[in-house]
mmCIF file of C-alpha atoms in Angstrom:
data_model
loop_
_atom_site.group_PDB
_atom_site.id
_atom_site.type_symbol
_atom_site.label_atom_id
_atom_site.label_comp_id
_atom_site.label_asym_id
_atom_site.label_seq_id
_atom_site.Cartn_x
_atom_site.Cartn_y
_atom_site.Cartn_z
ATOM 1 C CA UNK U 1402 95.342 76.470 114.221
ATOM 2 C CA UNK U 1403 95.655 72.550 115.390
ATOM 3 C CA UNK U 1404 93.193 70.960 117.656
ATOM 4 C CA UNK U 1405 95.266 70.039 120.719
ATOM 5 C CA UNK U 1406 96.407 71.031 123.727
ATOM 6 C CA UNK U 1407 96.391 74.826 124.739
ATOM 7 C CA UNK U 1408 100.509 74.479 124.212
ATOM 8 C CA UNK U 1409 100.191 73.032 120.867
ATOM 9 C CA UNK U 1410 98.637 75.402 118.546
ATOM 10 C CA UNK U 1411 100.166 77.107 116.118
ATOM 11 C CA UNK U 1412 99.197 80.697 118.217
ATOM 12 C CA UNK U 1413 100.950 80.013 120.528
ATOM 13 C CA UNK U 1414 104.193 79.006 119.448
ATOM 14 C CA UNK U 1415 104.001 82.101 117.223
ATOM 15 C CA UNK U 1416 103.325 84.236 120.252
ATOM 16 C CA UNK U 1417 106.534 83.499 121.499
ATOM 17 C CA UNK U 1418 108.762 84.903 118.784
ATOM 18 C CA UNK U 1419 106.309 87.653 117.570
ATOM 19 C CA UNK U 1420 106.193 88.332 121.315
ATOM 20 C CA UNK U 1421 110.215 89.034 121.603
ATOM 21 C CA UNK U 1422 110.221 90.985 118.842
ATOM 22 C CA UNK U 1423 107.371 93.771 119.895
ATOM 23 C CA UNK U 1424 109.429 93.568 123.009
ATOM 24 C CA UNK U 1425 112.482 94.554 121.360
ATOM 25 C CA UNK U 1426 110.655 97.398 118.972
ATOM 26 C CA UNK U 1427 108.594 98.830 122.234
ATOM 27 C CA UNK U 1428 111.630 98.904 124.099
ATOM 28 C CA UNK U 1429 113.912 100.583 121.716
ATOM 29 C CA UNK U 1430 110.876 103.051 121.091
ATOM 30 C CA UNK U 1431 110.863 103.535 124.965
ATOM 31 C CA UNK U 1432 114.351 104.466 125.773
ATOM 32 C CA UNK U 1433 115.664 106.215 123.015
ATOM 33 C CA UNK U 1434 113.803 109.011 123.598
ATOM 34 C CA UNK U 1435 115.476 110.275 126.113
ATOM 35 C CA UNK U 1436 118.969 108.612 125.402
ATOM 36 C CA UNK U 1437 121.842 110.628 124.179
ATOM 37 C CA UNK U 1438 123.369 107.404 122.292
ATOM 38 C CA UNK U 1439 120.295 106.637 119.795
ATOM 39 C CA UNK U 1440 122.014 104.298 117.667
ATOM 40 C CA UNK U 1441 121.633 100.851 120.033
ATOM 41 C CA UNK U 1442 118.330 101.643 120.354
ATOM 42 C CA UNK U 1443 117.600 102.329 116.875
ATOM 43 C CA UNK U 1444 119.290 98.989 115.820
ATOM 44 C CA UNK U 1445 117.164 97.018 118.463
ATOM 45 C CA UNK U 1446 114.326 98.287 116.794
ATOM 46 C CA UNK U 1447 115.071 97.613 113.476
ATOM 47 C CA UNK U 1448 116.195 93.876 114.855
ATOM 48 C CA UNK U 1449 112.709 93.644 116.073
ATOM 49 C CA UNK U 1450 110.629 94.453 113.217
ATOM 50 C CA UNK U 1451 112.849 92.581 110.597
ATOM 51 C CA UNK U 1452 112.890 89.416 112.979
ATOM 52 C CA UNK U 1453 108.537 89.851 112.744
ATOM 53 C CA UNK U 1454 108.007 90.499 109.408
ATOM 54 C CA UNK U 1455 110.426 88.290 107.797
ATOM 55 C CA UNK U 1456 109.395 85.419 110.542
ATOM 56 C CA UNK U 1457 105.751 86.123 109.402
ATOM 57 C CA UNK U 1458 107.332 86.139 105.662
ATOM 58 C CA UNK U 1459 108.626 83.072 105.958
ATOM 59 C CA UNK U 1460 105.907 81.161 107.424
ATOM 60 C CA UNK U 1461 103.335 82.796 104.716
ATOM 61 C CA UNK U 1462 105.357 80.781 102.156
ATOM 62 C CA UNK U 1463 104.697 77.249 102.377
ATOM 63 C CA UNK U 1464 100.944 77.448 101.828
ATOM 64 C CA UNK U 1465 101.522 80.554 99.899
ATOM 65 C CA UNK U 1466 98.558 79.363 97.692
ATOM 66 C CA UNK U 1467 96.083 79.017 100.384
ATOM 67 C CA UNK U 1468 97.232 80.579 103.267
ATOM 68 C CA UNK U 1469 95.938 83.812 104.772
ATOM 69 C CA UNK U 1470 96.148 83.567 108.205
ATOM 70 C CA UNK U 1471 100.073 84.492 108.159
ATOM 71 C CA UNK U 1472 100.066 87.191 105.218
ATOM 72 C CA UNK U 1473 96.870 88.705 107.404
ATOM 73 C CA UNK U 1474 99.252 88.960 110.712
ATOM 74 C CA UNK U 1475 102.218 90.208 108.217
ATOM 75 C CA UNK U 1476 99.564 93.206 106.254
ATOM 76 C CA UNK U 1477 98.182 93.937 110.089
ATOM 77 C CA UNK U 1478 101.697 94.154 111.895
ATOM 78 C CA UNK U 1479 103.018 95.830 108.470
ATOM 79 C CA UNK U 1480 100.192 98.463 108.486
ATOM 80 C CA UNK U 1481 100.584 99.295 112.057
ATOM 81 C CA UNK U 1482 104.231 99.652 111.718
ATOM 82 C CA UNK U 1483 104.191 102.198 108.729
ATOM 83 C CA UNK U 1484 101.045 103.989 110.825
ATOM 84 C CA UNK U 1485 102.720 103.761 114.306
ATOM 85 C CA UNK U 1486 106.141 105.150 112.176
ATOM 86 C CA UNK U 1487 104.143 108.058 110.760
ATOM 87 C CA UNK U 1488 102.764 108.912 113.817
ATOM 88 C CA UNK U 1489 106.061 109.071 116.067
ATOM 89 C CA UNK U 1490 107.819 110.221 112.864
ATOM 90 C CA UNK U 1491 110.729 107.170 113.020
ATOM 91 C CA UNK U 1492 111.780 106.431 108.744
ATOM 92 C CA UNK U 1493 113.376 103.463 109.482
ATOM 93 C CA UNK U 1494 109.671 101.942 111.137
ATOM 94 C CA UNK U 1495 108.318 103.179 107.758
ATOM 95 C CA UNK U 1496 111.050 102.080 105.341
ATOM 96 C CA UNK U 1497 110.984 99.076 106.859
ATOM 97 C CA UNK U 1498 107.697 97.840 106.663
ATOM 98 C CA UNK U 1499 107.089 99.778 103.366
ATOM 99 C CA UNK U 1500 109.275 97.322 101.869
ATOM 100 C CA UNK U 1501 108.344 94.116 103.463
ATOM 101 C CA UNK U 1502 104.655 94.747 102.389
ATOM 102 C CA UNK U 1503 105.731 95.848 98.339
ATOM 103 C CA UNK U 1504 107.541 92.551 98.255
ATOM 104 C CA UNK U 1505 105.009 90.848 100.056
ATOM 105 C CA UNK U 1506 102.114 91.509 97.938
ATOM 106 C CA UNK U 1507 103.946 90.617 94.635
ATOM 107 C CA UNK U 1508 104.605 87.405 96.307
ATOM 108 C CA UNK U 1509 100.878 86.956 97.225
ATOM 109 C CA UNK U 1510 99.671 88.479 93.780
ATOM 110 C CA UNK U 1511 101.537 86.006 91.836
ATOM 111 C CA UNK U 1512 100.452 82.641 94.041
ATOM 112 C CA UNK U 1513 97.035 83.880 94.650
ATOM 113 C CA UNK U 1514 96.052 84.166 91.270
ATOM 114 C CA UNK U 1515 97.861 81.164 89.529
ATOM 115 C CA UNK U 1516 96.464 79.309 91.881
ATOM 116 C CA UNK U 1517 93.103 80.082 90.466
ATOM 117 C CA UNK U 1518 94.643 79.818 87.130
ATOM 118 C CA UNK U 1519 95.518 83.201 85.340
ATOM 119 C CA UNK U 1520 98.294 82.656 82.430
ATOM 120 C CA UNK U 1521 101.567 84.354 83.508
ATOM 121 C CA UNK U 1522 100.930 86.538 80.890
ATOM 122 C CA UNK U 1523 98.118 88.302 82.619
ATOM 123 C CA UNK U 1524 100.180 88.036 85.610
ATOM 124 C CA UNK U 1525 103.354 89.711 84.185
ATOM 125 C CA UNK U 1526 101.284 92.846 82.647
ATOM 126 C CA UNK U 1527 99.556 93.138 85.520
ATOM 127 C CA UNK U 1528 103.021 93.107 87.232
ATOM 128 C CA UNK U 1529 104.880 95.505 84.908
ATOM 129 C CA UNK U 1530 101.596 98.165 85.078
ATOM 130 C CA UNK U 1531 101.857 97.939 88.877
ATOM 131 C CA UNK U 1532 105.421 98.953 88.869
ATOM 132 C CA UNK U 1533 104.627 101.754 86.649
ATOM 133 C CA UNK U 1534 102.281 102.728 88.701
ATOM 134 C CA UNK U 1535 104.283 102.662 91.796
ATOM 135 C CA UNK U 1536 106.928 104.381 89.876
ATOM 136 C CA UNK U 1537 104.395 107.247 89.071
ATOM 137 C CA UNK U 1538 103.673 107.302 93.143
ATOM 138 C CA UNK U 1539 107.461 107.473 94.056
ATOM 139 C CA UNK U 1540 108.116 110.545 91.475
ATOM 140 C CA UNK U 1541 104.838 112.226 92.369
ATOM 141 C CA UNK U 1542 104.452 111.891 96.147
ATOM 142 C CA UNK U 1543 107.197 110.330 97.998
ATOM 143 C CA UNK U 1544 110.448 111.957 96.414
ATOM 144 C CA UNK U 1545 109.562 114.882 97.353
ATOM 145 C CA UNK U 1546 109.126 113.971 100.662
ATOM 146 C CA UNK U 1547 112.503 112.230 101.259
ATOM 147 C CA UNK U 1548 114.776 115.158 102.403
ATOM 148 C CA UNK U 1549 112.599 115.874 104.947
ATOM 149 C CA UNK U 1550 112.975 112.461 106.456
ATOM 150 C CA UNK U 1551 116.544 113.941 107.927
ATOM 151 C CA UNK U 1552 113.846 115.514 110.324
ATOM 152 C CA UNK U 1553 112.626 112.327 111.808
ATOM 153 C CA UNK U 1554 113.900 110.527 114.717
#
């Protein structure tokens, strides 16, 4: 953060639109519950948590190189959207964040280390056997899984 006044850090201003955004995925979470309509409520939730994580994606990628204060907020709101998604049992918290973190961590996998100076080559195996092994994941654990998401909220 910047040395300054209390109104001129970099916290702060990122309060604001983080800030909107939990507001708009806690209050969709809130009402639909008990609403009959669920679709307004669903789509203010998934406005919410693709304004934060791409927000926090797109700050992250500037200083992509040496930078972890914004992919640390994106990996902590990311995990505790997939967790907080599991727990109520809402796919589209899940799906969402699932997907913002894969990409995410490919982005910070390739910066990271050619910043310290692995040859793309390294960086493309290592690329193409963690896609395999993702692959392996989906077919083994998570296809399965998939019709029962109809289940969810």
């Amino acid at each position: 953060s910047q040395v300054g006044n209390f109104n001129e850090t970099t916290l702060v201003y990122l309060s604001m639109p983080l800030g909107t955004s939990l507001g708009l995925v806690g209050l969709g979470f809130l009402f639909s519950r008990d609403a009959k309509r669920k679709l307004p409520y669903r789509v203010l939730e998934a406005a919410g948590l693709l304004n934060a994580l791409g927000l926090l994606t797109l700050l992250s990628l500037p200083q992509v190189k040496d930078d972890l204060f914004f992919i640390g907020l994106l990996l902590a709101f990311g995990f505790a959207a997939v967790a907080i998604g599991v727990f109520a049992r809402r796919a589209m918290y899940v799906s969402i964040a699932s997907i913002a973190l894969v990409i995410n961590l490919f982005v910070q996998y390739f910066a990271k280390l050619t910043a310290i100076g692995v040859p793309w080559g390294f960086l493309a195996v290592g690329f193409g056997i963690a896609l395999l092994a993702l692959a392996i994941f989906y077919e083994r654990r998570i296809k399965g899984f998939i019709p029962k998401l109809k289940e969810w909220n």
